[in-house]
Amino acid sequence: MTLNKYILLLTLLSFLGLSCTGDGYRLDTIPDTTPPSTSIIYPVAGQIVSGETIIQVSATDNQEIDSVTFFVNGARIGSSESANDHIYSIAWNTESNEFIEDEFHSISVKATDNSQNFYRTPSIQVKIDNTDNESPSGTILYPYTGQTVSGIVNITVDASDNNYISSASYYINNQLKGYNTEPPFVYAWNTDIEEDDLQYSIYVILTDANENSATLGPISVTVNNNIPADITFPVGAITFPPAGSVLSDIVEIQVTASDDRGIANVEFFIDGSLESTDSNEPYAYSWDTGTASEDEEHIIAVIVSDHSDNRASFTPIAVIVDNEDPGDGLPPVVTITQPAAGQSVTGTVSIQVLAIDETAMDQVDFMINGTLEYSDDTEPYTYDWDSQSAEDDQDHIISVTGYDLSGNSTPSQPITVYVDNFDNEFPQGEILTPFPGQILNGTVTIEILATDNNAIDYVSISIDGSEITQLSNYPYTYSWDTSNNSEDEYHVLSVTITDQSENTFFIPPITVFINNDPPEDASPPTIIITNPLSGQIVSGLISFSAFAQDNVAIQHIEFFVDGTSVGTMNESPYQIDWDTTQLENNSQHTLGAEATDTSGNMTIAQPILITVNNE
């Protein structure tokens, strides 16, 4: 081998981490310093837990996980060394006496790999609720207070519970009338056996499976089974054809009619003669204009009767029959293109119509709720409707009729739009952080979720009834310095959300506990020597390492060989490199370590005995 080739080989071996000393080539080991990746996947932060809860953790490493240790409120509750698809789990008995009911508890885990690299997750807060002390809730949906009722009245209740409702008891004038043990929670009250013209008090008691109860109501209703005589006449109108139309062939006469107790029938008259009777909606009669005299005016009239035989005659209309027109016999095609059916509208609404005829259009009539509002004889056919003149928060019917120059007319398909000019919808929201009952100190971030159908104006945050800030921009967060509030006391955090229409929503307040002066740290740290192992034979330069933790913080770790300090570490990982080559072969040595926390508490690790052999 030439000198140049030998130098090239040595360079390649050096690059690959190979050594050609000794009996052959050796691949130097690269130490693993990468900690595991770990997260708690169940339960989630803020969740309410009970009974035996399975804590699940996802843990992965560039090599292998050695174990996952689980902590509740900083105390170790167990560990797991086996996983199912990288998921480590442990059963946590929340009913144990050491865990306080109806309070939040912190969960954290520490994952350690085979090289003793570890990662500890931030804590999450969960609330324990093993005893059901929550009352059911609900509303009496029907009847409503102040209502006059008669006959069989179905007293209807909407009820819910965190567990389940065991019974709903119905009381009328303080007397138990009936009960249900399963939904739907409805009681049929026969008012025919009650005295008329008196007020009756109704309330319902809901009871859940754990004997928690809630009272709904009372509401007050009046019983009146003496139904008065019907003296209300039907109302309505002839909606098609329009007055003055020129008609031919078969024409469908259309009528709208309504009554407080129902329509019995609609009678259709042509020139005073009864032609048809219709008892079902939609009320209509297909009139064959070929049976009527040509090129003459004819009167269409209707009489509507209700079930009490009250009869109303709607305004008659006059039309002209023309079945022999040699010219234009085709009606126009008329469609409302804007707004869309079912759309919510505000302010001035541009109603746009597409009207087409084989000859030429004369005009388009625009009607709102059956009343003629405007006529347009120039294309494009539009009408700017001021929706503020209509009743708010209601549906309104838009219809148009197109006329061509021959007098043919076509009504469009009517559409319904919803007028909403005034924002009366309240915003919504919730307090995301802090949690109810949480113990706070220092500066705490208050985070509010706020939404509205239009836009949020501001979010007001108050502590103990005094406003501390108004937030106008998203995200709605505020840094609260708790040191300005009284120590070791509960404080009420309340929030209101106001939208740009001055609708205000009150988020249910929460209470938190301020503790900025924690008790003196009297808990010493824990420490173990993790490398080397007791009884191990070592040689060369070894990693002398220890694991330590404290309820507050570790200040430093000091390492000893045969009682002599060989190094101090202030940060994790706590390890030093110890050179054993200066020691006598086959000699035994005692390794020790000492941990000191930030409060001066000190713990000495269990010493180990090792043997040095560098031969």
XYZ file of C-alpha atoms in Angstrom:
615
model
C 0.000 0.000 0.000
C 1.384 3.388 -0.985
C 1.692 6.223 1.520
C -1.103 8.228 -0.129
C -3.540 5.285 -0.038
C -2.676 4.643 3.639
C -3.369 8.276 4.560
C -6.673 8.113 2.666
C -7.707 4.946 4.546
C -6.884 6.529 7.926
C -8.903 9.621 7.021
C -11.920 7.478 6.048
C -11.682 5.428 9.245
C -11.490 8.611 11.319
C -14.563 10.025 9.557
C -16.530 6.839 10.225
C -15.564 6.828 13.912
C -13.349 3.668 13.443
C -10.097 3.038 15.265
C -7.381 0.730 14.043
C -5.668 0.334 17.413
C -5.563 -2.880 19.366
C -6.676 -6.150 17.819
C -8.890 -4.663 15.072
C -11.304 -1.959 14.073
C -13.764 -0.561 16.679
C -16.895 1.640 16.143
C -16.959 4.264 18.926
C -20.389 4.565 20.625
C -22.183 7.952 20.270
C -24.022 8.652 23.561
C -27.824 9.133 23.452
C -28.694 12.608 24.796
C -32.141 13.007 23.232
C -35.004 13.034 25.787
C -38.308 11.276 25.029
C -41.343 13.032 23.555
C -44.316 12.779 25.923
C -47.871 14.115 26.225
C -50.966 13.329 28.319
C -53.819 12.289 26.001
C -56.428 11.380 28.650
C -57.953 12.941 30.642
C -57.863 16.414 29.097
C -57.304 19.642 31.005
C -60.395 20.830 32.884
C -62.206 17.470 32.608
C -64.397 16.145 35.424
C -63.347 12.607 36.469
C -64.689 10.007 38.880
C -64.149 6.434 40.045
C -61.250 4.567 38.498
C -59.843 6.859 35.798
C -57.346 5.518 33.257
C -54.558 8.054 32.681
C -53.160 7.565 29.163
C -49.860 8.951 27.883
C -48.247 8.966 24.452
C -44.470 8.513 24.784
C -41.873 7.962 22.046
C -38.077 8.081 21.880
C -35.341 7.919 19.235
C -34.324 4.615 20.870
C -36.578 2.998 23.499
C -38.711 4.110 26.464
C -37.637 2.587 29.748
C -40.627 3.642 31.864
C -43.327 6.268 32.336
C -43.968 7.521 35.891
C -47.327 9.072 36.809
C -47.778 11.879 39.371
C -50.944 13.350 40.932
C -50.508 16.590 42.880
C -46.748 16.028 42.616
C -46.884 12.602 44.318
C -45.946 9.440 42.436
C -48.919 7.071 42.000
C -47.170 4.423 39.879
C -45.287 3.722 36.676
C -45.631 1.681 33.496
C -42.935 -0.046 31.447
C -45.155 -1.522 28.734
C -47.098 0.222 26.010
C -49.712 -0.499 23.388
C -48.758 1.384 20.226
C -46.703 3.888 22.284
C -49.617 4.451 24.721
C -48.745 3.999 28.415
C -51.548 3.913 30.972
C -52.270 3.522 34.658
C -55.472 3.243 36.731
C -56.022 6.139 39.146
C -58.519 5.599 41.970
C -60.055 9.046 42.419
C -62.168 7.775 45.353
C -59.106 7.416 47.581
C -59.274 9.537 50.759
C -56.108 11.436 49.804
C -57.935 13.140 46.920
C -60.414 15.857 47.954
C -63.863 15.724 46.360
C -65.101 18.592 44.123
C -61.619 20.089 43.766
C -59.050 20.330 40.984
C -55.992 18.074 41.048
C -52.833 18.220 38.919
C -51.626 15.333 36.731
C -48.139 15.090 35.239
C -45.935 12.277 33.922
C -42.238 11.659 33.433
C -40.949 9.486 30.599
C -37.427 8.025 30.861
C -35.545 6.280 28.052
C -32.948 3.500 28.311
C -30.144 6.106 28.458
C -31.843 7.752 31.470
C -32.802 10.809 29.454
C -36.187 11.973 30.702
C -38.927 14.491 30.039
C -41.623 15.597 32.480
C -44.843 17.048 31.086
C -46.459 20.260 32.338
C -49.301 19.602 34.770
C -52.941 19.567 33.727
C -55.847 20.250 36.086
C -58.831 17.891 36.409
C -61.735 17.979 38.835
C -62.855 14.982 40.925
C -66.619 14.508 41.228
C -67.550 11.122 42.693
C -70.581 12.237 44.680
C -73.607 13.567 42.803
C -74.657 16.763 44.594
C -75.915 18.519 41.478
C -79.638 19.147 41.314
C -81.607 18.560 38.114
C -82.742 21.497 36.010
C -85.620 22.176 33.676
C -88.423 24.407 32.475
C -92.191 24.164 32.269
C -92.679 24.468 28.509
C -96.475 24.398 28.487
C -98.741 25.989 29.564
C -97.239 29.428 30.098
C -98.058 31.669 33.032
C -101.142 33.857 32.568
C -102.638 31.516 29.956
C -106.349 30.622 29.893
C -106.751 26.851 29.403
C -109.580 24.407 28.864
C -110.176 20.697 28.268
C -107.182 18.363 28.491
C -103.983 20.366 29.124
C -100.675 18.584 28.592
C -98.343 20.025 31.232
C -94.987 19.599 29.468
C -91.563 19.803 31.149
C -88.095 19.972 29.645
C -85.803 18.320 32.245
C -82.123 17.370 32.402
C -79.597 16.106 34.953
C -75.895 15.228 35.069
C -76.987 11.661 35.900
C -80.642 10.987 35.119
C -84.116 12.080 36.263
C -85.866 9.496 38.440
C -89.234 11.272 38.700
C -91.192 14.400 37.843
C -94.063 15.178 40.253
C -96.841 17.541 39.173
C -98.581 19.732 41.762
C -101.707 21.821 41.130
C -102.724 24.151 43.950
C -100.193 22.297 46.143
C -101.855 18.911 45.536
C -99.916 16.077 43.887
C -101.803 15.246 40.697
C -99.429 12.851 38.976
C -95.835 11.928 38.209
C -93.592 10.481 35.494
C -90.544 8.277 35.921
C -89.183 8.538 32.390
C -89.345 11.027 29.517
C -91.284 12.541 27.934
C -92.254 14.368 31.128
C -95.874 15.208 30.296
C -98.964 15.119 32.553
C -102.467 15.313 31.004
C -104.501 17.563 33.297
C -108.274 17.311 32.819
C -109.519 20.852 33.489
C -113.138 19.796 32.864
C -113.307 18.601 36.484
C -111.941 21.877 37.821
C -113.938 24.987 38.717
C -114.127 27.593 35.961
C -112.869 31.174 36.067
C -110.340 30.482 38.818
C -106.573 30.685 38.831
C -104.552 27.537 39.410
C -100.936 27.307 40.550
C -98.774 24.669 38.841
C -95.303 23.570 39.879
C -93.200 20.468 39.182
C -90.591 18.811 41.427
C -87.763 17.009 39.611
C -85.828 14.324 41.510
C -82.680 12.609 40.233
C -81.254 9.174 41.046
C -79.344 10.551 44.068
C -82.377 12.288 45.607
C -81.261 15.747 44.485
C -84.360 17.762 43.657
C -85.376 21.000 41.955
C -88.702 22.830 41.819
C -89.895 24.280 38.505
C -92.361 27.137 38.704
C -94.834 27.893 40.007
C -96.813 29.254 37.077
C -100.389 30.518 37.210
C -103.130 29.720 34.678
C -106.887 30.343 34.509
C -109.346 27.538 33.701
C -112.275 28.494 31.447
C -114.190 25.661 29.791
C -117.113 27.919 28.840
C -115.975 28.640 25.286
C -117.490 31.927 24.039
C -119.423 32.159 20.808
C -117.359 32.662 17.645
C -118.099 36.156 16.339
C -114.874 36.575 14.360
C -115.264 36.578 10.559
C -112.730 35.054 8.175
C -110.251 37.331 6.382
C -108.347 36.999 3.116
C -108.234 38.079 -0.533
C -108.315 36.932 -4.163
C -104.617 36.667 -4.991
C -104.928 35.643 -8.660
C -105.780 36.790 -11.253
C -105.125 40.497 -10.686
C -108.033 42.903 -11.176
C -108.306 44.068 -14.806
C -106.495 41.044 -16.271
C -107.256 39.836 -19.779
C -107.827 36.094 -19.467
C -108.085 33.158 -21.800
C -108.188 29.361 -21.672
C -108.124 27.771 -18.217
C -107.386 30.215 -15.405
C -106.737 29.132 -11.834
C -108.457 31.516 -9.421
C -106.427 31.554 -6.193
C -107.601 32.696 -2.749
C -105.900 33.113 0.636
C -108.162 32.798 3.694
C -107.707 32.435 7.448
C -109.838 32.344 10.616
C -109.190 32.061 14.332
C -111.054 28.726 14.465
C -110.500 27.452 10.967
C -111.947 27.798 7.452
C -114.879 25.536 6.538
C -115.077 26.254 2.774
C -114.512 28.826 0.019
C -117.208 29.410 -2.610
C -116.242 30.737 -6.056
C -118.718 32.894 -8.019
C -118.503 34.061 -11.661
C -120.914 36.865 -12.488
C -122.986 35.983 -9.413
C -123.246 32.240 -10.152
C -121.734 29.662 -7.783
C -119.181 27.722 -9.819
C -117.197 25.715 -7.218
C -116.635 25.094 -3.495
C -113.181 24.256 -2.030
C -112.658 23.064 1.550
C -108.904 22.431 1.501
C -105.871 24.676 1.203
C -104.674 26.006 -1.151
C -108.112 27.355 -2.059
C -108.422 27.483 -5.871
C -110.821 27.007 -8.789
C -109.808 26.248 -12.382
C -112.145 28.424 -14.469
C -112.664 27.563 -18.119
C -112.995 31.035 -19.613
C -114.182 29.441 -22.886
C -117.649 29.079 -21.336
C -117.875 32.826 -20.676
C -118.907 35.502 -23.168
C -116.045 36.785 -25.272
C -114.508 40.261 -25.033
C -116.631 41.179 -22.042
C -115.987 42.032 -18.432
C -116.705 39.328 -15.856
C -116.869 39.577 -12.061
C -115.034 37.061 -9.873
C -116.218 36.897 -6.257
C -115.689 34.532 -3.322
C -117.516 33.888 -0.057
C -115.569 32.272 2.783
C -117.257 30.453 5.710
C -115.739 29.385 9.037
C -116.856 26.455 11.215
C -119.276 28.706 13.125
C -120.950 29.665 9.822
C -119.545 33.181 9.893
C -119.411 34.210 6.211
C -117.224 36.886 4.649
C -117.313 38.173 1.063
C -113.893 39.279 -0.202
C -113.506 42.249 -2.548
C -114.626 41.097 -6.022
C -112.429 41.722 -9.075
C -113.305 42.403 -12.714
C -111.499 40.635 -15.571
C -111.905 40.501 -19.354
C -112.186 37.249 -21.261
C -110.421 37.219 -24.629
C -110.056 33.761 -26.138
C -110.112 34.896 -29.785
C -107.133 37.250 -29.789
C -105.246 36.432 -32.979
C -102.168 38.238 -31.751
C -100.212 37.632 -28.593
C -101.729 34.800 -26.634
C -98.690 33.858 -24.587
C -98.180 35.349 -21.106
C -94.757 36.617 -20.091
C -92.266 34.657 -18.019
C -91.607 36.387 -14.681
C -89.046 35.415 -12.000
C -87.757 37.150 -8.864
C -83.943 36.970 -9.088
C -83.111 38.913 -5.947
C -83.390 38.552 -2.962
C -83.333 34.783 -2.479
C -86.209 32.929 -0.826
C -85.665 32.578 2.910
C -83.011 35.294 2.989
C -82.662 37.639 5.990
C -82.779 41.260 4.829
C -82.133 44.655 6.378
C -82.479 48.284 5.348
C -83.234 49.015 1.687
C -83.682 45.797 -0.297
C -83.274 45.830 -4.074
C -85.986 43.522 -5.483
C -84.913 42.512 -8.995
C -87.130 40.750 -11.535
C -86.449 38.988 -14.810
C -89.485 39.431 -17.137
C -89.516 38.092 -20.735
C -92.270 38.136 -23.366
C -92.314 37.061 -27.029
C -93.586 40.512 -28.017
C -92.936 43.170 -25.391
C -93.460 43.833 -21.696
C -95.814 46.535 -20.472
C -95.018 46.651 -16.718
C -94.159 44.678 -13.597
C -96.121 45.160 -10.349
C -94.293 44.641 -7.041
C -96.340 43.461 -4.025
C -95.362 43.065 -0.376
C -97.682 40.814 1.646
C -100.303 41.084 -1.113
C -100.284 44.915 -1.211
C -99.195 46.678 -4.415
C -96.146 48.793 -3.595
C -94.696 49.829 -6.970
C -94.994 49.407 -10.755
C -92.019 49.521 -13.105
C -92.411 49.809 -16.900
C -88.714 50.055 -17.765
C -86.174 47.266 -17.925
C -84.413 46.267 -15.724
C -87.442 45.817 -13.466
C -86.431 46.718 -9.926
C -87.918 48.129 -6.740
C -85.981 49.442 -3.753
C -88.046 48.324 -0.787
C -87.462 50.004 2.573
C -87.706 46.974 4.848
C -87.664 49.201 7.938
C -91.270 50.074 7.122
C -92.191 46.405 7.709
C -92.538 44.622 11.045
C -89.164 43.445 12.331
C -88.226 39.838 13.117
C -91.000 38.462 10.881
C -91.404 36.761 7.504
C -92.775 38.898 4.658
C -94.021 37.741 1.252
C -92.664 39.323 -1.937
C -94.574 38.681 -5.173
C -94.632 40.313 -8.601
C -96.915 40.190 -11.629
C -95.692 40.904 -15.153
C -97.945 42.269 -17.936
C -97.211 42.265 -21.643
C -98.576 44.756 -24.204
C -101.393 42.372 -25.092
C -102.644 42.326 -21.522
C -101.327 38.838 -20.753
C -100.102 38.602 -17.200
C -98.060 36.132 -15.152
C -97.515 36.138 -11.389
C -94.086 35.084 -10.191
C -93.526 32.375 -7.648
C -93.819 34.318 -4.341
C -90.854 34.254 -1.998
C -90.612 34.774 1.752
C -87.858 36.868 3.317
C -87.097 37.514 6.974
C -86.760 41.152 8.019
C -84.123 41.675 10.703
C -83.234 45.359 11.006
C -82.546 45.377 14.707
C -79.969 43.140 16.364
C -81.667 41.628 19.409
C -79.509 38.500 19.529
C -77.276 38.375 22.575
C -73.576 37.511 22.365
C -72.289 34.303 23.921
C -69.083 33.313 25.686
C -67.307 31.606 28.540
C -64.300 31.993 30.838
C -61.545 29.715 29.450
C -58.954 30.403 32.160
C -58.602 30.328 35.099
C -60.698 27.344 36.242
C -63.390 27.574 38.945
C -61.827 26.958 42.363
C -58.260 27.231 41.043
C -55.529 28.405 43.445
C -53.715 31.361 41.880
C -50.587 33.366 42.544
C -48.501 35.935 40.759
C -49.701 37.219 37.390
C -52.489 35.081 35.880
C -53.823 35.231 32.317
C -57.603 35.634 32.163
C -58.805 34.311 28.782
C -62.375 34.894 27.546
C -64.179 33.259 24.606
C -66.691 35.737 23.112
C -68.838 35.387 19.955
C -71.722 37.304 18.399
C -73.894 37.121 15.282
C -72.544 40.554 14.248
C -69.589 41.895 16.196
C -68.314 42.195 19.764
C -67.983 45.755 21.094
C -66.123 45.024 24.312
C -65.578 42.474 27.072
C -65.694 43.742 30.668
C -63.789 41.859 33.381
C -64.565 42.451 37.072
C -63.029 41.130 40.287
C -65.341 41.065 43.325
C -67.796 43.334 41.486
C -65.250 46.013 40.499
C -64.352 46.367 36.838
C -60.620 45.997 36.213
C -60.527 46.267 32.419
C -62.466 46.465 29.156
C -61.157 44.494 26.185
C -62.116 45.641 22.690
C -59.935 43.419 20.496
C -59.533 39.688 20.000
C -58.009 37.711 21.658
C -59.799 38.730 24.860
C -57.031 38.138 27.387
C -55.884 40.097 30.436
C -52.843 39.675 32.712
C -54.184 39.876 36.264
C -51.678 40.704 39.028
C -53.175 38.746 41.937
C -50.818 40.386 44.446
C -53.103 43.444 44.364
C -55.948 41.419 45.919
C -56.401 40.152 49.472
C -54.354 37.069 50.312
C -55.687 33.616 51.241
C -59.257 34.460 50.218
C -61.713 33.519 47.512
C -62.377 36.158 44.859
C -65.219 36.326 42.328
C -64.270 36.710 38.658
C -67.195 37.951 36.551
C -67.356 38.865 32.867
C -69.904 40.619 30.646
C -69.864 40.657 26.837
C -71.478 43.568 24.972
C -72.029 43.592 21.225
C -72.208 46.639 18.951
C -76.003 46.746 19.368
C -75.543 47.029 23.166
C -76.884 43.536 23.799
C -75.087 42.288 26.923
C -74.434 38.689 27.967
C -73.455 37.848 31.560
C -71.082 34.884 31.810
C -71.727 32.872 35.008
C -69.077 34.088 37.506
C -66.435 31.806 38.995
C -64.518 31.907 42.263
C -60.746 31.454 42.588
C -58.452 31.352 45.602
C -55.395 33.633 45.827
C -52.283 32.315 47.591
C -49.192 34.408 46.889
C -47.414 33.402 50.130
C -46.849 29.651 49.832
C -45.815 27.805 53.043
C -42.150 27.313 53.824
C -40.570 24.476 51.879
C -39.779 21.732 54.401
C -39.709 18.821 51.954
C -36.188 17.507 51.143
C -35.369 16.427 47.595
C -35.087 12.824 46.439
C -31.943 11.472 44.745
C -30.643 8.157 43.385
C -27.402 7.257 41.621
C -28.390 6.063 38.143
C -24.919 5.209 36.721
C -22.857 3.125 37.341
C -24.802 0.340 39.032
C -23.849 -1.054 42.434
C -21.387 -3.986 42.082
C -20.460 -3.027 38.504
C -16.879 -3.338 37.222
C -15.889 -0.085 35.462
C -12.950 1.159 33.457
C -11.754 4.194 31.578
C -13.792 7.392 31.544
C -17.309 6.704 32.843
C -20.442 8.840 33.217
C -21.149 9.276 36.942
C -24.836 10.392 36.974
C -27.783 10.809 39.353
C -31.490 11.598 39.149
C -33.001 14.121 41.571
C -36.298 15.947 41.965
C -37.905 18.331 44.459
C -41.349 19.748 45.156
C -39.912 23.241 44.443
C -36.527 23.127 42.696
C -33.069 21.506 42.890
C -30.196 23.913 43.631
C -27.254 21.550 42.940
C -25.990 17.938 43.048
C -22.529 17.102 44.484
C -20.742 13.839 43.558
C -18.333 11.939 45.902
C -15.777 9.138 45.404
C -14.644 7.493 48.628
C -16.051 10.519 50.516
C -14.154 13.084 48.430
C -16.064 15.571 46.281
C -15.316 15.100 42.589
C -17.746 17.623 41.083
C -20.941 19.642 41.405
C -23.781 20.106 38.851
C -26.384 22.887 39.015
C -28.585 21.829 36.072
C -30.105 18.608 34.797
C -28.924 16.183 33.552
C -26.827 15.719 36.699
C -23.691 13.833 35.555
C -19.911 14.192 35.510
C -17.159 12.324 33.656
C -15.018 10.315 36.134
C -11.578 9.088 35.018
C -10.825 5.681 36.623
C -7.458 5.138 34.870
C -5.520 6.698 37.783
C -6.884 4.170 40.282
C -5.459 0.793 41.221
C -6.777 -2.188 39.287
C -9.212 -4.495 41.058
C -9.725 -1.828 43.733
C -13.155 -1.136 45.223
C -14.542 2.397 45.626
C -17.637 3.954 47.200
C -19.632 6.406 45.075
C -22.029 8.882 46.716
C -24.155 11.889 45.768
C -25.878 14.678 47.681
C -28.872 16.799 46.509
C -29.676 20.272 47.906
C -32.896 22.159 47.028
C -33.389 25.930 46.796
C -34.635 26.032 50.400
C -31.465 24.381 51.721
C -33.043 20.980 52.330
C -30.473 18.242 51.647
C -30.684 14.499 50.884
C -27.798 11.967 50.562
C -28.260 9.244 47.953
C -27.823 5.562 48.828
C -24.060 4.965 48.192
C -22.963 2.251 45.773
C -19.806 0.078 45.657
C -17.988 -0.506 42.352
C -14.737 -2.188 41.246
C -12.158 -0.514 38.987
C -10.345 -2.725 36.470
C -8.511 -1.049 33.583
C -6.525 -4.128 32.479
